[in-house]
Short mmCIF file of C-alpha atoms in Angstrom, two decimals:
data_model
loop_
_atom_site.label_atom_id
_atom_site.label_comp_id
_atom_site.label_asym_id
_atom_site.label_seq_id
_atom_site.Cartn_x
_atom_site.Cartn_y
_atom_site.Cartn_z
CA UNK N 1 10.35 3.07 33.78
CA UNK N 2 11.22 5.96 31.43
CA UNK N 3 14.13 6.48 29.07
CA UNK N 4 16.39 9.33 28.10
CA UNK N 5 15.65 10.13 24.41
CA UNK N 6 19.32 10.78 23.67
CA UNK N 7 20.22 8.07 21.17
CA UNK N 8 23.64 7.59 22.73
CA UNK N 9 22.37 7.52 26.29
CA UNK N 10 18.97 5.85 26.82
CA UNK N 11 19.48 6.01 30.58
CA UNK N 12 16.54 4.45 32.42
CA UNK N 13 14.56 6.24 35.14
CA UNK N 14 12.11 5.05 37.78
CA UNK N 15 11.23 8.63 38.68
CA UNK N 16 8.12 10.18 37.13
CA UNK N 17 9.20 13.68 38.16
CA UNK N 18 12.64 13.81 36.52
CA UNK N 19 12.81 16.30 33.67
CA UNK N 20 16.53 16.17 32.80
CA UNK N 21 18.82 13.20 32.37
CA UNK N 22 21.31 12.95 35.23
CA UNK N 23 23.67 11.06 32.92
CA UNK N 24 23.83 13.33 29.84
CA UNK N 25 21.94 16.41 31.06
CA UNK N 26 19.50 16.59 28.15
CA UNK N 27 15.72 17.12 28.57
CA UNK N 28 13.77 13.91 29.01
CA UNK N 29 10.75 15.14 27.07
CA UNK N 30 10.64 15.11 23.26
CA UNK N 31 9.03 18.22 21.84
CA UNK N 32 8.12 19.12 25.47
CA UNK N 33 5.43 16.46 25.57
CA UNK N 34 6.46 12.92 24.63
CA UNK N 35 8.08 10.86 27.37
CA UNK N 36 9.71 7.58 26.34
CA UNK N 37 8.55 4.54 28.29
CA UNK N 38 10.46 1.65 26.82
CA UNK N 39 12.60 0.58 23.89
CA UNK N 40 10.61 -1.49 21.36
CA UNK N 41 13.24 -2.14 18.74
CA UNK N 42 16.62 -1.06 17.44
CA UNK N 43 18.12 -1.42 13.98
CA UNK N 44 20.78 0.04 11.74
CA UNK N 45 18.47 2.82 10.60
CA UNK N 46 16.70 3.84 13.80
CA UNK N 47 15.23 3.16 17.20
CA UNK N 48 11.57 2.60 18.04
CA UNK N 49 10.06 3.52 21.40
CA UNK N 50 6.77 3.23 23.20
CA UNK N 51 6.00 6.71 24.52
CA UNK N 52 3.31 8.55 26.45
CA UNK N 53 1.87 12.00 25.77
CA UNK N 54 2.35 13.91 29.03
CA UNK N 55 -0.10 16.61 27.89
CA UNK N 56 -2.97 14.21 27.23
CA UNK N 57 -5.31 13.69 30.21
CA UNK N 58 -5.44 9.94 29.54
CA UNK N 59 -1.67 9.67 29.01
CA UNK N 60 -2.19 8.29 25.51
CA UNK N 61 0.50 5.94 24.26
CA UNK N 62 2.26 6.30 20.93
CA UNK N 63 5.03 4.70 18.91
CA UNK N 64 7.94 7.05 18.24
CA UNK N 65 10.58 6.25 15.63
CA UNK N 66 13.92 8.01 15.74
CA UNK N 67 16.15 8.05 12.65
CA UNK N 68 19.83 7.26 13.05
CA UNK N 69 22.54 9.23 11.24
CA UNK N 70 26.31 9.00 11.73
CA UNK N 71 26.54 12.79 11.38
CA UNK N 72 23.78 15.31 12.08
CA UNK N 73 25.14 18.02 9.81
CA UNK N 74 26.33 18.54 6.28
CA UNK N 75 24.65 17.85 2.93
CA UNK N 76 23.71 14.28 3.82
CA UNK N 77 21.70 15.37 6.82
CA UNK N 78 20.12 18.27 4.91
CA UNK N 79 19.00 15.81 2.24
CA UNK N 80 17.64 13.52 4.94
CA UNK N 81 15.59 16.36 6.46
CA UNK N 82 14.18 17.26 3.04
CA UNK N 83 13.21 13.65 2.26
CA UNK N 84 11.92 13.18 5.79
CA UNK N 85 9.45 16.04 5.42
CA UNK N 86 8.28 14.88 2.00
CA UNK N 87 7.75 11.27 3.06
CA UNK N 88 6.12 12.25 6.35
CA UNK N 89 3.51 14.24 4.44
CA UNK N 90 2.87 11.25 2.16
CA UNK N 91 2.50 8.89 5.11
CA UNK N 92 0.16 11.28 6.91
CA UNK N 93 -2.17 11.09 3.90
CA UNK N 94 -2.54 7.30 4.23
CA UNK N 95 -5.80 7.36 6.14
CA UNK N 96 -6.77 3.69 6.37
CA UNK N 97 -8.08 1.63 9.30
CA UNK N 98 -5.42 -1.04 8.71
CA UNK N 99 -2.48 1.36 8.71
CA UNK N 100 -1.27 3.06 11.92
CA UNK N 101 -2.00 6.75 11.58
CA UNK N 102 0.98 9.09 11.42
CA UNK N 103 0.13 11.70 14.05
CA UNK N 104 3.20 13.92 14.15
CA UNK N 105 6.70 14.40 12.79
CA UNK N 106 9.38 16.74 14.05
CA UNK N 107 13.06 17.50 14.53
CA UNK N 108 14.52 17.56 18.05
CA UNK N 109 18.14 17.91 19.14
CA UNK N 110 19.22 17.36 15.50
CA UNK N 111 17.29 14.09 15.36
CA UNK N 112 14.27 13.24 13.20
CA UNK N 113 11.16 11.61 14.66
CA UNK N 114 7.88 10.08 13.51
CA UNK N 115 4.97 9.73 15.96
CA UNK N 116 2.47 7.00 15.09
CA UNK N 117 -0.67 5.47 16.51
CA UNK N 118 0.12 2.62 18.90
CA UNK N 119 -1.56 -0.67 17.95
CA UNK N 120 -2.09 -3.04 20.86
CA UNK N 121 -1.92 -6.66 19.82
CA UNK N 122 0.35 -9.40 18.53
CA UNK N 123 2.34 -9.71 15.33
CA UNK N 124 1.78 -12.76 13.16
CA UNK N 125 5.33 -13.81 13.98
CA UNK N 126 4.31 -13.94 17.65
CA UNK N 127 1.15 -15.87 16.76
CA UNK N 128 3.20 -18.38 14.79
CA UNK N 129 5.53 -18.91 17.74
CA UNK N 130 2.69 -19.32 20.24
CA UNK N 131 0.03 -21.14 18.22
CA UNK N 132 1.96 -22.99 15.53
CA UNK N 133 1.63 -22.94 11.76
CA UNK N 134 -1.31 -21.24 10.08
CA UNK N 135 -4.13 -23.15 8.42
CA UNK N 136 -5.20 -22.64 4.80
CA UNK N 137 -8.26 -20.72 6.02
CA UNK N 138 -6.02 -18.33 7.94
CA UNK N 139 -3.91 -17.72 4.82
CA UNK N 140 -7.06 -17.05 2.76
CA UNK N 141 -8.09 -14.51 5.39
CA UNK N 142 -4.64 -12.93 5.50
CA UNK N 143 -4.60 -12.38 1.74
CA UNK N 144 -8.18 -11.12 1.77
CA UNK N 145 -7.37 -8.64 4.56
CA UNK N 146 -4.03 -7.33 3.27
CA UNK N 147 -4.30 -7.22 -0.53
CA UNK N 148 -6.82 -4.32 -0.39
CA UNK N 149 -4.42 -2.47 1.94
CA UNK N 150 -1.57 -2.92 -0.54
CA UNK N 151 -3.84 -1.78 -3.36
CA UNK N 152 -4.65 1.31 -1.29
CA UNK N 153 -1.03 2.30 -0.67
CA UNK N 154 0.22 1.42 -4.16
CA UNK N 155 -2.44 3.57 -5.83
CA UNK N 156 -1.05 6.40 -3.70
CA UNK N 157 2.50 5.65 -4.87
CA UNK N 158 3.70 4.26 -1.55
CA UNK N 159 5.54 0.94 -1.31
CA UNK N 160 5.87 -0.72 2.09
CA UNK N 161 9.25 -2.36 1.35
CA UNK N 162 9.36 -4.54 4.46
CA UNK N 163 6.38 -6.90 4.58
CA UNK N 164 6.98 -9.88 6.87
CA UNK N 165 5.09 -11.57 9.74
CA UNK N 166 6.84 -9.27 12.24
CA UNK N 167 5.26 -6.25 10.51
CA UNK N 168 1.71 -7.60 10.35
CA UNK N 169 -0.20 -6.94 13.57
CA UNK N 170 -3.53 -8.30 14.75
CA UNK N 171 -5.37 -5.85 17.00
CA UNK N 172 -5.72 -7.16 20.54
CA UNK N 173 -9.48 -6.51 20.61
CA UNK N 174 -9.92 -8.83 17.64
CA UNK N 175 -7.25 -11.41 18.45
CA UNK N 176 -8.32 -14.89 17.39
CA UNK N 177 -11.15 -13.68 15.17
CA UNK N 178 -9.08 -13.56 11.98
CA UNK N 179 -10.04 -9.99 11.09
CA UNK N 180 -8.54 -6.51 10.94
CA UNK N 181 -4.85 -7.15 10.37
CA UNK N 182 -2.75 -3.98 10.51
CA UNK N 183 0.31 -3.32 8.34
CA UNK N 184 2.99 -1.68 10.50
CA UNK N 185 6.56 -0.40 10.20
CA UNK N 186 6.75 1.03 6.69
CA UNK N 187 10.32 1.11 5.41
CA UNK N 188 10.26 4.86 4.81
CA UNK N 189 12.78 5.64 7.55
CA UNK N 190 15.23 3.13 6.10
CA UNK N 191 14.67 4.43 2.59
CA UNK N 192 15.28 8.04 3.60
CA UNK N 193 18.42 7.24 5.58
CA UNK N 194 19.93 5.08 2.86
CA UNK N 195 19.13 7.61 0.11
CA UNK N 196 20.22 10.69 2.03
CA UNK N 197 23.54 9.20 3.08
CA UNK N 198 24.19 7.85 -0.43
CA UNK N 199 24.39 4.24 0.69
CA UNK N 200 24.21 3.04 -2.90
CA UNK N 201 24.74 -0.56 -1.82
CA UNK N 202 22.05 -0.42 0.86
CA UNK N 203 18.86 -2.38 0.32
CA UNK N 204 15.72 -1.59 2.27
CA UNK N 205 13.88 -4.67 3.48
CA UNK N 206 14.42 -7.94 5.32
CA UNK N 207 16.61 -10.73 3.89
CA UNK N 208 14.59 -13.77 2.93
CA UNK N 209 11.47 -11.72 2.21
CA UNK N 210 12.82 -9.30 -0.39
CA UNK N 211 12.04 -9.71 -4.07
CA UNK N 212 15.04 -10.06 -6.43
CA UNK N 213 14.55 -6.57 -7.91
CA UNK N 214 14.31 -5.06 -4.42
CA UNK N 215 17.61 -6.68 -3.46
CA UNK N 216 19.10 -4.84 -6.45
CA UNK N 217 17.74 -1.54 -5.10
CA UNK N 218 14.54 -1.16 -7.14
CA UNK N 219 11.32 -1.63 -5.16
CA UNK N 220 8.04 -1.90 -7.10
CA UNK N 221 4.43 -2.65 -6.11
CA UNK N 222 5.11 -6.22 -7.21
CA UNK N 223 7.95 -6.35 -4.67
CA UNK N 224 5.45 -5.99 -1.82
CA UNK N 225 3.38 -8.81 -3.33
CA UNK N 226 6.44 -11.06 -3.39
CA UNK N 227 7.13 -10.33 0.28
CA UNK N 228 3.50 -11.05 1.11
CA UNK N 229 3.80 -14.41 -0.63
CA UNK N 230 6.95 -15.29 1.30
CA UNK N 231 5.21 -14.32 4.54
CA UNK N 232 2.33 -16.67 3.69
CA UNK N 233 4.53 -19.72 3.05
CA UNK N 234 6.54 -19.03 6.20
CA UNK N 235 3.32 -18.93 8.24
CA UNK N 236 2.03 -22.07 6.50
CA UNK N 237 5.17 -24.09 7.20
CA UNK N 238 6.91 -22.46 10.16
CA UNK N 239 10.15 -22.82 8.16
CA UNK N 240 12.58 -19.96 7.49
CA UNK N 241 12.26 -18.52 3.97
CA UNK N 242 15.95 -19.31 3.42
CA UNK N 243 15.18 -23.02 3.84
CA UNK N 244 12.07 -22.86 1.63
CA UNK N 245 14.09 -21.80 -1.42
CA UNK N 246 16.29 -24.31 -3.21
CA UNK N 247 19.29 -22.46 -4.64
CA UNK N 248 20.40 -25.46 -6.68
CA UNK N 249 17.18 -25.52 -8.70
CA UNK N 250 16.42 -21.78 -8.27
CA UNK N 251 12.87 -22.38 -7.08
CA UNK N 252 10.66 -22.37 -4.01
CA UNK N 253 10.08 -25.81 -2.50
CA UNK N 254 7.62 -24.72 0.19
CA UNK N 255 5.14 -27.50 -0.63
CA UNK N 256 7.66 -30.03 0.69
CA UNK N 257 7.22 -28.54 4.17
CA UNK N 258 3.45 -28.06 4.28
CA UNK N 259 1.80 -30.27 6.97
CA UNK N 260 -0.51 -33.11 5.89
CA UNK N 261 2.01 -34.44 3.38
CA UNK N 262 2.15 -31.26 1.37
CA UNK N 263 -1.55 -31.13 0.60
CA UNK N 264 -2.68 -27.59 -0.22
CA UNK N 265 -5.78 -26.17 -1.88
CA UNK N 266 -4.91 -26.02 -5.59
CA UNK N 267 -6.30 -22.51 -6.11
CA UNK N 268 -4.54 -21.13 -3.05
CA UNK N 269 -1.31 -22.85 -4.05
CA UNK N 270 -1.47 -21.32 -7.54
CA UNK N 271 -1.95 -17.84 -6.10
CA UNK N 272 1.00 -18.26 -3.75
CA UNK N 273 3.16 -19.61 -6.57
CA UNK N 274 2.44 -16.56 -8.70
CA UNK N 275 3.15 -14.19 -5.81
CA UNK N 276 6.54 -15.90 -5.43
CA UNK N 277 7.72 -15.74 -9.03
CA UNK N 278 11.27 -14.38 -9.32
CA UNK N 279 10.64 -12.99 -12.81
CA UNK N 280 8.49 -9.85 -12.78
CA UNK N 281 6.54 -10.72 -15.97
CA UNK N 282 5.37 -13.98 -14.34
CA UNK N 283 4.39 -12.40 -11.01
CA UNK N 284 1.30 -10.35 -10.17
CA UNK N 285 2.26 -6.79 -11.03
CA UNK N 286 -0.39 -5.06 -8.93
CA UNK N 287 -2.38 -5.83 -5.82
CA UNK N 288 -5.57 -5.34 -7.84
CA UNK N 289 -4.56 -8.21 -10.13
CA UNK N 290 -3.79 -10.53 -7.19
CA UNK N 291 -7.03 -9.52 -5.47
CA UNK N 292 -9.04 -10.33 -8.58
CA UNK N 293 -7.45 -13.78 -8.72
CA UNK N 294 -8.15 -14.27 -5.02
CA UNK N 295 -11.81 -13.27 -5.34
CA UNK N 296 -12.25 -15.58 -8.33
CA UNK N 297 -10.73 -18.45 -6.34
CA UNK N 298 -12.96 -17.69 -3.35
CA UNK N 299 -16.07 -17.92 -5.52
CA UNK N 300 -14.98 -21.36 -6.67
CA UNK N 301 -14.09 -22.55 -3.18
CA UNK N 302 -16.69 -22.82 -0.45
CA UNK N 303 -14.34 -22.78 2.54
CA UNK N 304 -13.41 -19.09 2.89
CA UNK N 305 -16.16 -16.62 3.70
CA UNK N 306 -16.64 -13.51 1.62
CA UNK N 307 -16.72 -10.33 3.64
CA UNK N 308 -18.78 -7.57 2.09
CA UNK N 309 -17.44 -4.05 2.24
CA UNK N 310 -19.62 -0.97 2.81
CA UNK N 311 -20.61 1.22 -0.11
CA UNK N 312 -18.66 4.39 -0.71
CA UNK N 313 -20.36 7.78 -0.47
CA UNK N 314 -22.29 8.32 -3.70
CA UNK N 315 -23.04 12.05 -3.59
CA UNK N 316 -20.19 14.47 -4.23
CA UNK N 317 -19.80 17.98 -2.85
CA UNK N 318 -20.59 19.44 -6.28
CA UNK N 319 -23.95 17.62 -6.29
CA UNK N 320 -23.26 14.72 -8.68
CA UNK N 321 -25.27 11.57 -7.89
CA UNK N 322 -23.38 8.32 -8.53
CA UNK N 323 -26.12 5.83 -7.60
CA UNK N 324 -26.94 5.02 -11.22
CA UNK N 325 -23.29 4.34 -12.00
CA UNK N 326 -23.10 2.03 -8.99
CA UNK N 327 -26.20 0.13 -10.12
CA UNK N 328 -24.91 -0.30 -13.68
CA UNK N 329 -21.52 -1.56 -12.46
CA UNK N 330 -23.15 -3.91 -9.95
CA UNK N 331 -25.23 -5.34 -12.81
CA UNK N 332 -22.06 -5.77 -14.94
CA UNK N 333 -23.44 -3.36 -17.55
CA UNK N 334 -19.94 -2.25 -18.46
CA UNK N 335 -20.72 -0.42 -21.70
CA UNK N 336 -23.56 1.62 -20.22
CA UNK N 337 -21.42 2.37 -17.17
CA UNK N 338 -18.60 3.50 -19.44
CA UNK N 339 -20.85 5.98 -21.24
CA UNK N 340 -22.34 7.21 -17.96
CA UNK N 341 -18.85 7.74 -16.54
CA UNK N 342 -18.20 10.27 -19.31
CA UNK N 343 -21.52 11.99 -18.63
CA UNK N 344 -20.81 12.22 -14.89
CA UNK N 345 -17.30 13.61 -15.44
CA UNK N 346 -18.86 16.36 -17.53
CA UNK N 347 -21.49 17.00 -14.87
CA UNK N 348 -18.79 17.32 -12.21
CA UNK N 349 -17.12 19.95 -14.38
CA UNK N 350 -20.44 21.71 -15.13
CA UNK N 351 -19.98 21.03 -18.85
CA UNK N 352 -22.66 19.90 -21.32
CA UNK N 353 -23.21 16.14 -21.37
CA UNK N 354 -20.73 14.20 -23.55
CA UNK N 355 -18.44 17.20 -24.06
CA UNK N 356 -14.89 16.13 -24.80
CA UNK N 357 -12.45 16.70 -21.95
CA UNK N 358 -9.00 18.19 -22.37
CA UNK N 359 -5.99 18.62 -20.10
CA UNK N 360 -7.37 21.75 -18.45
CA UNK N 361 -10.65 19.94 -17.72
CA UNK N 362 -8.84 17.06 -16.04
CA UNK N 363 -6.92 19.51 -13.86
CA UNK N 364 -10.23 21.06 -12.73
CA UNK N 365 -12.03 17.77 -12.09
CA UNK N 366 -12.86 17.56 -8.35
CA UNK N 367 -10.74 14.94 -6.58
CA UNK N 368 -13.76 13.60 -4.69
CA UNK N 369 -15.65 12.85 -7.90
CA UNK N 370 -12.62 11.26 -9.53
CA UNK N 371 -12.12 9.04 -6.48
CA UNK N 372 -15.79 8.01 -6.26
CA UNK N 373 -15.79 6.96 -9.93
CA UNK N 374 -12.53 5.10 -9.49
CA UNK N 375 -13.59 3.28 -6.31
CA UNK N 376 -16.87 2.15 -7.88
CA UNK N 377 -15.12 0.73 -10.94
CA UNK N 378 -12.54 -0.98 -8.72
CA UNK N 379 -15.14 -2.47 -6.40
CA UNK N 380 -17.50 -3.95 -8.97
CA UNK N 381 -14.78 -5.15 -11.36
CA UNK N 382 -12.99 -6.93 -8.51
CA UNK N 383 -9.98 -4.66 -9.00
CA UNK N 384 -9.64 -5.12 -12.79
CA UNK N 385 -10.92 -1.75 -14.00
CA UNK N 386 -10.59 1.82 -12.81
CA UNK N 387 -8.54 4.98 -13.30
CA UNK N 388 -6.10 3.98 -10.53
CA UNK N 389 -5.46 0.63 -12.26
CA UNK N 390 -4.70 2.51 -15.46
CA UNK N 391 -2.40 4.81 -13.50
CA UNK N 392 -0.40 1.90 -12.11
CA UNK N 393 0.01 0.38 -15.59
CA UNK N 394 0.93 3.75 -17.12
CA UNK N 395 3.64 4.27 -14.52
CA UNK N 396 4.90 0.69 -14.85
CA UNK N 397 5.82 1.45 -18.50
CA UNK N 398 7.37 4.82 -17.54
CA UNK N 399 4.67 6.84 -19.28
CA UNK N 400 5.18 5.22 -22.70
CA UNK N 401 1.71 5.64 -24.20
CA UNK N 402 2.23 3.00 -26.87
CA UNK N 403 3.23 0.37 -24.32
CA UNK N 404 0.39 1.49 -22.06
CA UNK N 405 -2.17 0.95 -24.85
CA UNK N 406 -0.71 -2.45 -25.65
CA UNK N 407 -0.98 -3.51 -22.00
CA UNK N 408 -4.61 -2.53 -21.54
CA UNK N 409 -5.86 -3.52 -25.00
CA UNK N 410 -6.33 -0.09 -26.59
CA UNK N 411 -5.29 0.24 -30.24
CA UNK N 412 -3.22 3.26 -31.18
CA UNK N 413 -5.06 5.64 -33.55
CA UNK N 414 -4.54 5.37 -37.29
CA UNK N 415 -5.41 7.77 -40.07
CA UNK N 416 -7.96 5.29 -41.41
CA UNK N 417 -9.33 4.38 -38.00
CA UNK N 418 -10.34 7.26 -35.73
CA UNK N 419 -9.66 6.50 -32.09
CA UNK N 420 -13.32 6.84 -31.13
CA UNK N 421 -14.21 3.99 -33.48
CA UNK N 422 -11.76 1.53 -31.98
CA UNK N 423 -13.10 -1.75 -30.69
CA UNK N 424 -13.54 -2.00 -26.95
CA UNK N 425 -14.34 -5.06 -24.85
CA UNK N 426 -17.09 -4.72 -22.28
CA UNK N 427 -16.61 -7.81 -20.14
CA UNK N 428 -14.44 -8.88 -17.21
CA UNK N 429 -12.15 -10.91 -19.46
CA UNK N 430 -10.90 -7.67 -21.03
CA UNK N 431 -7.29 -6.78 -20.16
CA UNK N 432 -6.56 -5.18 -16.80
CA UNK N 433 -7.25 -1.43 -16.96
CA UNK N 434 -9.20 -1.66 -20.23
CA UNK N 435 -12.08 0.31 -18.70
CA UNK N 436 -13.16 3.08 -18.27
CA UNK N 437 -12.39 3.72 -21.92
CA UNK N 438 -10.91 6.84 -23.49
CA UNK N 439 -14.19 8.02 -25.07
CA UNK N 440 -14.12 11.16 -22.90
CA UNK N 441 -10.70 12.31 -24.16
CA UNK N 442 -10.73 15.17 -26.66
CA UNK N 443 -8.22 15.92 -29.38
CA UNK N 444 -6.08 13.64 -31.51
CA UNK N 445 -3.34 13.07 -28.91
CA UNK N 446 -5.19 11.07 -26.29
CA UNK N 447 -1.91 10.29 -24.53
CA UNK N 448 -1.82 13.85 -23.22
CA UNK N 449 -5.20 13.50 -21.52
CA UNK N 450 -4.21 10.13 -20.02
CA UNK N 451 -0.98 11.66 -18.72
CA UNK N 452 -2.97 14.53 -17.19
CA UNK N 453 -5.34 12.04 -15.54
CA UNK N 454 -2.42 10.09 -14.05
CA UNK N 455 -0.91 13.31 -12.67
CA UNK N 456 -4.30 14.37 -11.27
CA UNK N 457 -4.74 11.03 -9.49
CA UNK N 458 -1.28 11.43 -7.97
CA UNK N 459 -2.30 14.78 -6.47
CA UNK N 460 -5.70 13.66 -5.19
#
């Protein structure tokens, strides 16, 4: 069975040889290669198909998403095309094993399309329907599998916007093993359509799972964490999120519906409660913060297993060796690692050791070296320290350097207290983003170097 790709037609064919729709007359192939097999889903913002690549010897299957627009001309559509191209490039850069790879994007017959890797398997919503409510161990595993994925996309300034059990897939090859969950169906298409057509009252997401600020039109990294928390309590209870929230008392009452008389691991319950906070200051702001809390809870609880991740590459293309930095961070030698970070940044720039770095230096710092340093700090601090953590905090305060310093525990410079003499805290109880420190930054206006570093990370 194959379908006509015309959004207003979708006439079904049993013939494998037909090349034009006998109903509307349009070509049946998208971009002269993709043939639609079946309709997967339809919503107000688009249609999703399962398709086959007619040019591929193995007839590889893909997911194709078509955007819906009331009118395919005018300024609204031009804006949509512009946003479409920008967001498609951003999505194509999300190379992660737990995110379907964006393989192609194109315009055809005045329609916009995304072509993504097809993931064979079941969604967690389907698992819930077939197997019943999830156990605590399964929720531990879910959080452990997905929080690093959210950290990955948020560092790259992408917000999913529509996390729910229907958009979390377990690969068929690993079904039942509790590993390798895949985050599907990013809300980019919905965001582009709503923005381009000036639907100012349109919210992107699914009712019941959206955070309060997202319902008001402002999605943040913390909004994805809220949706993840709602997904967890729905899977734990099998109850609709609408019924798990008590409007009269303005609070979640999910514990009342947990099997075994509401008994839940205290540490897991506390994490879920913080994910579900309506007020942003009381909720986890970043995935790194939630992941750190999760890892701390896992250490104190013997039931979930800790899965070790492989080391990152430790030799950059410019010849810098990061093994010593890895060893210092693994040994929790934060102060020595902080000093070595400065030395290695200089080495990557071919500057004398401990030379101060300025804006132009940051712009010339190789992305690979910056990413290796960042990933090592993230890994061994359990997500508390690292340049990308600092970037998230800097952007959360809209680039206000004073607020940024207050959040991460850096004191603003004073005439009687040079910035390089400020007190730093070299332990994991230091504020989020406290390390690496600013000792590498030259000049008296350190905020400029931090701003340059944030911009550099955004480009890498």
